[in-house]
């Protein structure tokens, strides 16, 4: 298993799995299988998958350390880019289906609904991370600075949960939000605990 | 369930009716779950027979009215109404029923009765959502007496020429076409006449967001989203621009005078 993880095939396999939700959504769109409110289905589904991809991305380091499988690290960038991809689609679906790509309407909507600003901020951070995700960017920025920048993913996790929580607060349906919040809180606190342990008393 | 074309002014909008499949599968009926696909999945457990509606409070002829008697109380009419959900989508539905006013006149409210309260079935055994704490059960809604007596306020038993599907509020529900959909109580078991303004379930849950009146109004936004536009289910395609929401959902000529002089921003 571990030697297979080092192969090119493993990387392509993960990419293919990561694109399955997108393929499924495209198929349902073309086959008119998105239900009575297709726009809402697409906006919500892309948001859900962005959040799921984020959870999986943030699980890589804890898994790698706990299992002692350093080869998992090479999937982190791909998973991060998939997160960015679904977040970009989520934003695009909102802008096109809900707002008719009208800049003025979007600006008014952000003023009216701060949770959209929160989601948009998370997207801007993800964009910065995606734009500096290739090897040359690490060299340009220097490894230390690059690492500091990429810690912004923790802020993305907090903003994403806040965005989702705020969206659901209209109807006080917090169950699902709580699940994601707990998963992300566990993944982040694992990092905090590790830092505390590494630091000499 | 056949109904004669209604002669009530405004009761037959010219918009194209929403496909039956959409109207019966995309529902808010929290007693069966909070997802819009939950009611069609779970409402089959609802027992609609036998069914009775309790009439109580400030009324000269209180009592239990069996569904059969209720259905015979006045001739069935078909009415094609717009339905605007507070969430920003809309449908056009051909309902079958009669004006609630026909029932109200029959039970003779006392002079002191100023409001009508509608109480929905809340049975844990047949309604899985009632076990969840999304709202305070049973679901309560209310109308001012003049709103309840307006000829457009419909007591509905069917839609699309058939008996109401359970997920749409069988066997008897209210339809108030100029108000957001949640004002139209489903599966009604009790109608109470009172002198005090009832506190509706959504008012209790979020008083800043949902008011007693909840009239469709493109100029008064929900605190967290705009109510200026809506998406017509089954008609406005993915790339279609959302349509403008009409004042009182397009029934302003018929109901505007009910709210003359009222500050609709305050009484939202």
Coordinates of C-alpha atoms in Angstrom, one line a residue:
Chain A
X1 CA 0.0 0.0 0.0
X2 CA 2.7 2.5 1.0
X3 CA 4.8 1.8 -2.0
X4 CA 1.7 2.2 -4.2
X5 CA 1.1 5.6 -2.7
X6 CA 4.4 6.7 -4.1
X7 CA 3.4 6.0 -7.7
X8 CA 2.1 8.4 -10.3
X9 CA -1.0 6.2 -10.6
X10 CA -1.9 6.9 -7.0
X11 CA -1.9 10.6 -7.7
X12 CA -4.0 10.3 -10.8
X13 CA -6.4 8.0 -8.9
X14 CA -6.9 10.6 -6.2
X15 CA -7.5 13.3 -8.8
X16 CA -10.1 11.1 -10.5
X17 CA -11.8 10.4 -7.2
X18 CA -11.7 14.1 -6.4
X19 CA -13.4 15.0 -9.6
X20 CA -16.2 12.4 -9.1
X21 CA -18.5 14.8 -7.3
X22 CA -18.1 17.3 -10.1
X23 CA -18.8 14.7 -12.7
X24 CA -21.9 13.5 -10.8
X25 CA -23.2 17.1 -10.6
X26 CA -22.5 17.7 -14.3
X27 CA -24.4 14.5 -15.1
X28 CA -27.3 15.5 -13.0
X29 CA -27.4 18.9 -14.5
X30 CA -27.4 17.6 -18.1
X31 CA -30.0 14.9 -17.2
X32 CA -32.2 17.4 -15.4
X33 CA -31.9 15.4 -12.2
X34 CA -31.2 18.3 -9.8
X35 CA -34.7 18.5 -8.4
X36 CA -37.2 21.3 -8.4
X37 CA -34.6 24.0 -7.7
X38 CA -31.5 23.2 -9.7
X39 CA -29.7 26.5 -8.9
X40 CA -30.1 25.9 -5.2
X41 CA -28.9 22.3 -5.5
X42 CA -25.8 23.3 -7.4
X43 CA -24.9 26.2 -5.1
X44 CA -25.3 24.0 -2.0
X45 CA -23.6 20.9 -3.4
X46 CA -20.5 22.8 -4.5
X47 CA -20.3 24.5 -1.1
X48 CA -20.6 21.1 0.7
X49 CA -17.9 19.6 -1.4
X50 CA -15.5 22.5 -0.9
X51 CA -16.0 22.0 2.9
X52 CA -15.5 18.3 2.7
X53 CA -12.4 18.7 0.6
X54 CA -11.1 21.2 3.1
X55 CA -11.6 18.6 5.9
X56 CA -9.8 15.9 4.0
X57 CA -6.9 18.3 3.1
X58 CA -6.5 19.2 6.8
X59 CA -6.5 15.6 7.8
X60 CA -3.4 14.7 5.7
X61 CA -0.8 16.0 8.2
X62 CA -2.4 14.4 11.3
X63 CA -2.9 11.1 9.4
X64 CA 0.7 11.2 8.1
X65 CA 2.1 11.7 11.5
X66 CA -0.1 9.3 13.4
X67 CA 0.3 6.5 10.8
X68 CA 4.0 7.4 10.2
X69 CA 3.3 7.5 6.4
X70 CA 5.3 10.4 5.1
X71 CA 4.3 9.6 1.5
X72 CA 0.8 11.0 2.2
X73 CA 2.3 14.5 2.1
X74 CA 2.5 14.5 -1.7
X75 CA -1.3 14.5 -1.9
X76 CA -1.7 17.6 0.1
X77 CA -1.3 20.0 -2.7
X78 CA -3.7 18.2 -5.0
X79 CA -6.4 18.1 -2.2
X80 CA -5.9 21.7 -1.5
X81 CA -6.4 22.6 -5.2
X82 CA -9.5 20.4 -5.2
X83 CA -10.8 22.4 -2.2
X84 CA -10.0 25.6 -4.1
X85 CA -11.7 24.3 -7.3
X86 CA -15.0 23.4 -5.5
X87 CA -14.9 26.7 -3.6
X88 CA -14.5 28.6 -6.9
X89 CA -17.4 26.6 -8.5
X90 CA -19.5 27.4 -5.4
X91 CA -18.8 31.1 -5.8
X92 CA -19.4 30.9 -9.6
X93 CA -22.7 29.1 -9.1
X94 CA -23.8 31.8 -6.7
X95 CA -22.7 34.7 -8.9
X96 CA -24.3 33.2 -12.0
X97 CA -27.5 31.5 -10.8
X98 CA -28.4 33.7 -7.9
X99 CA -27.1 37.1 -9.0
X100 CA -27.1 36.9 -12.8
X101 CA -23.4 38.0 -12.8
X102 CA -24.6 41.5 -11.9
X103 CA -21.7 43.2 -10.0
X104 CA -24.1 45.8 -8.4
X105 CA -26.5 43.1 -7.2
X106 CA -23.5 41.1 -5.7
X107 CA -22.2 44.2 -3.9
X108 CA -25.7 44.9 -2.5
X109 CA -26.1 41.3 -1.5
X110 CA -22.8 41.3 0.4
X111 CA -23.9 44.4 2.3
X112 CA -27.2 42.7 3.1
X113 CA -25.8 39.4 4.0
X114 CA -22.5 39.5 5.8
X115 CA -22.2 35.7 5.7
X116 CA -21.5 36.1 1.9
X117 CA -18.6 38.4 2.8
X118 CA -17.3 35.8 5.2
X119 CA -17.5 33.1 2.5
X120 CA -15.9 35.4 -0.1
X121 CA -13.0 36.2 2.3
X122 CA -12.4 32.5 2.7
X123 CA -12.3 32.2 -1.1
X124 CA -9.8 35.1 -1.5
X125 CA -7.5 33.4 1.0
X126 CA -7.9 30.1 -0.9
X127 CA -7.1 31.9 -4.1
X128 CA -3.8 33.2 -2.6
X129 CA -2.9 29.7 -1.5
X130 CA -3.8 28.2 -4.9
X131 CA -1.8 30.9 -6.7
X132 CA 1.3 30.1 -4.7
X133 CA 0.9 26.3 -4.7
X134 CA 3.5 25.4 -7.3
X135 CA 7.2 24.7 -6.5
X136 CA 8.6 27.8 -8.0
X137 CA 6.4 29.9 -5.7
X138 CA 8.0 28.3 -2.7
X139 CA 11.4 29.3 -4.1
X140 CA 10.3 32.8 -4.8
X141 CA 8.8 33.4 -1.4
X142 CA 11.3 31.4 0.5
X143 CA 10.2 28.3 2.4
X144 CA 9.6 30.1 5.7
X145 CA 7.5 32.9 4.3
X146 CA 5.6 30.4 2.1
X147 CA 4.8 28.3 5.2
X148 CA 3.5 31.3 7.1
X149 CA 1.3 32.3 4.1
X150 CA -0.1 28.7 3.9
X151 CA -1.1 28.7 7.5
X152 CA -3.9 30.9 6.2
X153 CA -5.7 27.6 5.6
X154 CA -6.6 27.5 9.3
X155 CA -8.3 30.9 8.9
X156 CA -10.2 29.4 5.9
X157 CA -11.4 26.6 8.0
X158 CA -12.8 29.1 10.6
X159 CA -14.4 31.3 8.0
X160 CA -15.9 28.4 6.1
X161 CA -17.6 27.1 9.3
X162 CA -18.8 30.6 10.2
X163 CA -20.2 31.1 6.6
X164 CA -22.1 27.8 6.8
X165 CA -23.3 28.4 10.4
X166 CA -24.6 31.9 9.5
X167 CA -26.3 30.6 6.4
X168 CA -28.1 27.9 8.4
X169 CA -29.0 30.3 11.2
X170 CA -32.0 31.5 9.2
X171 CA -33.8 28.3 10.0
X172 CA -31.7 27.4 13.1
X173 CA -30.6 24.1 11.5
X174 CA -27.2 23.6 13.1
X175 CA -26.8 19.9 13.0
X176 CA -24.7 19.5 9.9
X177 CA -22.7 22.7 10.7
X178 CA -21.8 21.2 14.0
X179 CA -20.4 18.0 12.4
X180 CA -18.1 20.0 10.2
X181 CA -17.1 22.3 13.0
X182 CA -16.2 19.4 15.2
X183 CA -14.1 17.7 12.5
X184 CA -12.2 20.9 11.8
X185 CA -11.9 21.7 15.5
X186 CA -10.4 18.3 16.1
X187 CA -7.9 18.6 13.2
X188 CA -6.8 22.1 14.3
X189 CA -6.5 21.2 18.0
X190 CA -4.4 18.2 17.1
X191 CA -1.9 20.7 15.6
X192 CA -2.1 23.0 18.6
X193 CA -1.4 20.1 21.0
X194 CA 1.5 18.9 18.9
X195 CA 3.1 22.3 19.0
X196 CA 2.6 22.5 22.8
X197 CA 4.3 19.1 23.2
X198 CA 7.2 20.0 20.9
X199 CA 7.9 23.2 22.8
X200 CA 10.2 22.6 25.8
X201 CA 8.5 23.4 29.0
Chain B
X1 CA -61.3 16.2 -6.3
X2 CA -63.2 18.4 -8.8
X3 CA -63.8 22.1 -8.3
X4 CA -65.7 24.6 -10.3
X5 CA -63.8 27.6 -11.6
X6 CA -63.9 30.3 -9.0
X7 CA -65.7 33.6 -9.4
X8 CA -63.7 35.3 -6.7
X9 CA -61.8 38.3 -8.1
X10 CA -58.0 37.4 -8.4
X11 CA -58.6 33.7 -7.9
X12 CA -57.3 32.7 -11.3
X13 CA -53.8 34.0 -12.2
X14 CA -52.8 33.6 -15.7
X15 CA -49.3 32.3 -14.9
X16 CA -48.4 28.8 -16.0
X17 CA -49.0 26.3 -13.2
X18 CA -45.9 24.7 -11.7
X19 CA -45.4 21.0 -12.7
X20 CA -47.2 18.8 -10.2
X21 CA -44.0 16.8 -9.7
X22 CA -42.2 19.9 -8.4
X23 CA -45.1 21.2 -6.3
X24 CA -45.4 17.8 -4.6
X25 CA -41.7 17.1 -4.1
X26 CA -40.2 20.4 -3.0
X27 CA -41.9 21.3 0.2
X28 CA -41.3 22.9 3.5
X29 CA -43.2 20.9 6.1
X30 CA -40.9 20.7 9.1
X31 CA -43.1 18.1 10.9
X32 CA -41.6 15.7 8.4
X33 CA -38.0 17.0 8.5
X34 CA -36.3 20.3 7.6
X35 CA -35.0 19.3 4.2
X36 CA -37.3 20.1 1.3
X37 CA -37.1 16.5 0.1
X38 CA -38.1 15.1 3.5
X39 CA -41.9 15.6 3.3
X40 CA -42.3 13.6 0.1
X41 CA -40.1 10.9 1.7
X42 CA -41.8 10.7 5.1
X43 CA -45.3 12.1 4.9
X44 CA -46.8 8.8 3.9
X45 CA -47.0 7.9 7.6
X46 CA -49.5 10.7 8.2
X47 CA -53.0 9.3 9.0
X48 CA -55.6 11.5 7.4
X49 CA -58.6 9.4 8.1
X50 CA -60.4 9.8 10.4
X51 CA -59.7 13.6 10.7
X52 CA -61.6 16.3 12.5
X53 CA -61.0 20.0 13.0
X54 CA -61.8 21.4 16.4
X55 CA -63.4 24.9 16.3
X56 CA -63.0 26.6 19.6
X57 CA -62.7 30.0 21.4
X58 CA -64.8 33.0 21.0
X59 CA -67.4 31.4 18.7
X60 CA -71.1 30.7 19.0
X61 CA -71.0 27.3 17.5
X62 CA -67.8 25.6 18.7
X63 CA -67.3 21.9 18.1
X64 CA -65.6 19.1 16.2
X65 CA -66.1 19.1 12.5
X66 CA -65.4 15.8 10.8
X67 CA -63.5 16.1 7.5
X68 CA -66.5 14.8 5.5
X69 CA -68.8 17.4 6.9
X70 CA -66.2 20.1 6.4
X71 CA -65.8 19.1 2.7
X72 CA -69.6 19.4 2.2
X73 CA -69.9 22.7 4.0
X74 CA -69.5 24.8 0.8
X75 CA -69.0 24.1 -2.9
X76 CA -65.5 23.2 -4.0
X77 CA -63.8 25.8 -6.3
X78 CA -60.6 25.6 -8.2
X79 CA -58.3 28.6 -7.8
X80 CA -54.9 29.2 -9.4
X81 CA -52.7 31.1 -6.9
X82 CA -49.2 32.3 -6.9
X83 CA -47.2 30.9 -3.9
X84 CA -44.2 32.9 -2.7
X85 CA -41.9 31.3 -0.1
X86 CA -40.0 33.6 2.3
X87 CA -36.8 31.8 1.0
X88 CA -37.1 33.5 -2.4
X89 CA -38.7 30.9 -4.6
X90 CA -42.3 30.7 -6.0
X91 CA -44.8 28.4 -7.6
X92 CA -48.2 28.6 -9.2
X93 CA -50.6 26.1 -7.8
X94 CA -54.2 25.2 -8.8
X95 CA -55.8 24.6 -5.4
X96 CA -59.3 23.1 -4.7
X97 CA -61.3 24.3 -1.7
X98 CA -63.5 27.1 -0.6
X99 CA -63.2 30.5 1.1
X100 CA -62.4 30.1 4.8
X101 CA -65.0 32.8 5.3
X102 CA -67.7 30.3 4.4
X103 CA -66.7 28.2 7.5
X104 CA -66.2 31.3 9.7
X105 CA -69.7 32.5 8.9
X106 CA -71.1 29.1 9.7
X107 CA -69.6 28.9 13.2
X108 CA -70.6 32.5 14.0
X109 CA -67.7 34.2 15.8
X110 CA -68.5 36.4 18.8
X111 CA -68.1 40.1 18.5
X112 CA -65.0 40.0 20.7
X113 CA -63.2 37.6 18.3
X114 CA -60.5 39.7 16.5
X115 CA -58.1 37.0 15.4
X116 CA -58.1 33.4 14.1
X117 CA -55.5 30.9 15.2
X118 CA -54.6 27.8 13.2
X119 CA -53.1 24.8 14.9
X120 CA -51.4 22.0 13.0
X121 CA -51.3 18.3 13.7
X122 CA -48.2 17.4 15.8
X123 CA -48.0 13.7 16.2
X124 CA -44.6 12.2 17.2
X125 CA -45.6 8.8 16.0
X126 CA -46.4 9.8 12.4
X127 CA -44.4 13.0 12.0
X128 CA -40.6 12.3 12.5
X129 CA -39.8 16.1 12.4
X130 CA -41.9 16.7 15.6
X131 CA -39.3 14.6 17.5
X132 CA -36.6 17.1 16.4
X133 CA -36.6 20.5 18.0
X134 CA -36.6 22.7 14.9
X135 CA -39.7 24.6 16.2
X136 CA -42.0 24.7 19.1
X137 CA -44.7 22.1 18.3
X138 CA -47.5 22.2 17.4
X139 CA -47.1 24.7 14.5
X140 CA -49.2 27.7 15.2
X141 CA -50.2 30.4 12.7
X142 CA -52.7 33.2 12.8
X143 CA -54.7 35.8 10.8
X144 CA -56.5 39.0 11.7
X145 CA -60.3 38.5 11.4
X146 CA -60.6 40.6 8.3
X147 CA -57.7 38.7 6.6
X148 CA -59.3 35.4 7.5
X149 CA -62.6 36.6 6.1
X150 CA -61.1 37.8 2.8
X151 CA -62.6 35.8 -0.1
X152 CA -59.1 34.9 -1.4
X153 CA -58.2 33.2 1.9
X154 CA -58.8 29.6 1.0
X155 CA -59.5 26.4 3.0
X156 CA -57.9 23.9 0.6
X157 CA -58.6 20.1 0.4
X158 CA -57.0 19.5 -3.0
X159 CA -54.6 20.6 -5.7
X160 CA -54.3 19.9 -9.4
X161 CA -57.8 18.4 -9.3
X162 CA -56.8 15.8 -6.7
X163 CA -57.0 15.3 -3.0
X164 CA -54.0 17.1 -1.3
X165 CA -50.9 14.9 -1.2
X166 CA -49.8 14.4 2.4
X167 CA -46.6 16.3 1.9
X168 CA -48.7 19.3 0.8
X169 CA -50.7 19.4 4.0
X170 CA -53.5 16.8 3.7
X171 CA -56.3 16.6 4.4
X172 CA -57.1 20.3 5.0
X173 CA -54.9 23.3 4.9
X174 CA -55.0 27.1 4.6
X175 CA -53.8 29.1 1.5
X176 CA -53.2 32.8 2.0
X177 CA -51.8 33.8 -1.4
X178 CA -50.6 37.3 -0.6
X179 CA -48.5 36.1 2.4
X180 CA -45.3 34.1 2.5
X181 CA -46.0 30.4 2.3
X182 CA -45.3 29.6 6.0
X183 CA -48.5 31.5 6.9
X184 CA -50.5 28.9 5.2
X185 CA -50.9 26.2 7.8
X186 CA -50.9 22.5 6.7
X187 CA -52.8 19.6 8.2
X188 CA -55.0 21.7 10.4
X189 CA -56.6 20.2 13.5
X190 CA -57.8 23.2 15.4
X191 CA -59.1 26.7 14.6
X192 CA -59.4 29.0 17.5
X193 CA -61.1 32.4 17.6
X194 CA -59.4 34.9 20.0
X195 CA -59.3 38.5 21.0
X196 CA -55.5 38.5 21.2
X197 CA -53.0 38.4 18.4
X198 CA -51.7 34.8 18.3
X199 CA -48.0 34.3 18.5
X200 CA -46.9 32.2 15.5
X201 CA -44.3 29.5 15.7
X202 CA -41.9 31.4 13.5
X203 CA -42.4 34.6 15.5
X204 CA -41.5 32.6 18.6
X205 CA -38.4 31.1 17.0
X206 CA -37.0 34.3 15.5
X207 CA -39.1 37.5 16.3
X208 CA -36.7 39.8 14.4
X209 CA -37.0 37.8 11.2
X210 CA -40.6 36.6 11.0
X211 CA -43.5 38.9 11.9
X212 CA -47.2 38.2 12.4
X213 CA -48.2 39.7 9.1
X214 CA -45.5 38.3 6.8
X215 CA -47.2 39.9 3.7
X216 CA -45.2 39.4 0.5
X217 CA -43.4 42.7 0.1
X218 CA -40.5 43.3 -2.3
X219 CA -39.7 46.6 -0.4
X220 CA -39.3 45.1 3.0
X221 CA -36.3 42.7 3.0
X222 CA -35.8 39.8 5.4
X223 CA -33.1 41.0 7.8
X224 CA -30.6 38.7 6.1
X225 CA -31.7 38.6 2.4
X226 CA -33.5 40.6 -0.2
X227 CA -37.1 39.9 -1.0
X228 CA -37.1 41.9 -4.2
X229 CA -36.8 38.9 -6.6
X230 CA -37.8 35.3 -6.7
X231 CA -37.1 32.2 -8.7
X232 CA -40.1 30.5 -10.2
X233 CA -39.7 26.8 -9.7
X234 CA -39.9 24.6 -12.8
X235 CA -40.0 27.6 -15.1
X236 CA -37.0 30.0 -14.5
X237 CA -34.1 28.0 -15.9
X238 CA -30.6 27.9 -14.5
X239 CA -29.5 31.0 -16.4
X240 CA -32.8 32.9 -16.3
X241 CA -32.7 36.2 -14.4
X242 CA -34.9 35.9 -11.2
X243 CA -38.2 37.6 -11.6
X244 CA -39.3 40.7 -9.6
X245 CA -41.5 39.9 -6.6
X246 CA -44.9 41.7 -6.7
X247 CA -46.4 43.7 -3.9
X248 CA -48.7 41.4 -1.9
X249 CA -47.6 38.7 -4.3
X250 CA -49.6 40.4 -7.1
X251 CA -52.8 40.6 -5.0
X252 CA -52.5 44.3 -4.1
X253 CA -55.8 45.3 -5.8
X254 CA -57.6 42.7 -3.8
X255 CA -56.0 43.0 -0.4
X256 CA -54.2 46.4 -0.3
X257 CA -57.0 48.1 1.6
X258 CA -56.7 45.6 4.5
X259 CA -53.4 47.4 5.4
X260 CA -54.3 51.0 4.5
X261 CA -52.4 53.4 6.8
X262 CA -50.2 50.6 8.3
X263 CA -46.4 51.0 8.4
X264 CA -45.5 47.7 6.6
X265 CA -41.9 48.0 7.6
X266 CA -43.0 47.9 11.3
X267 CA -45.7 45.4 10.8
X268 CA -43.7 43.0 8.6

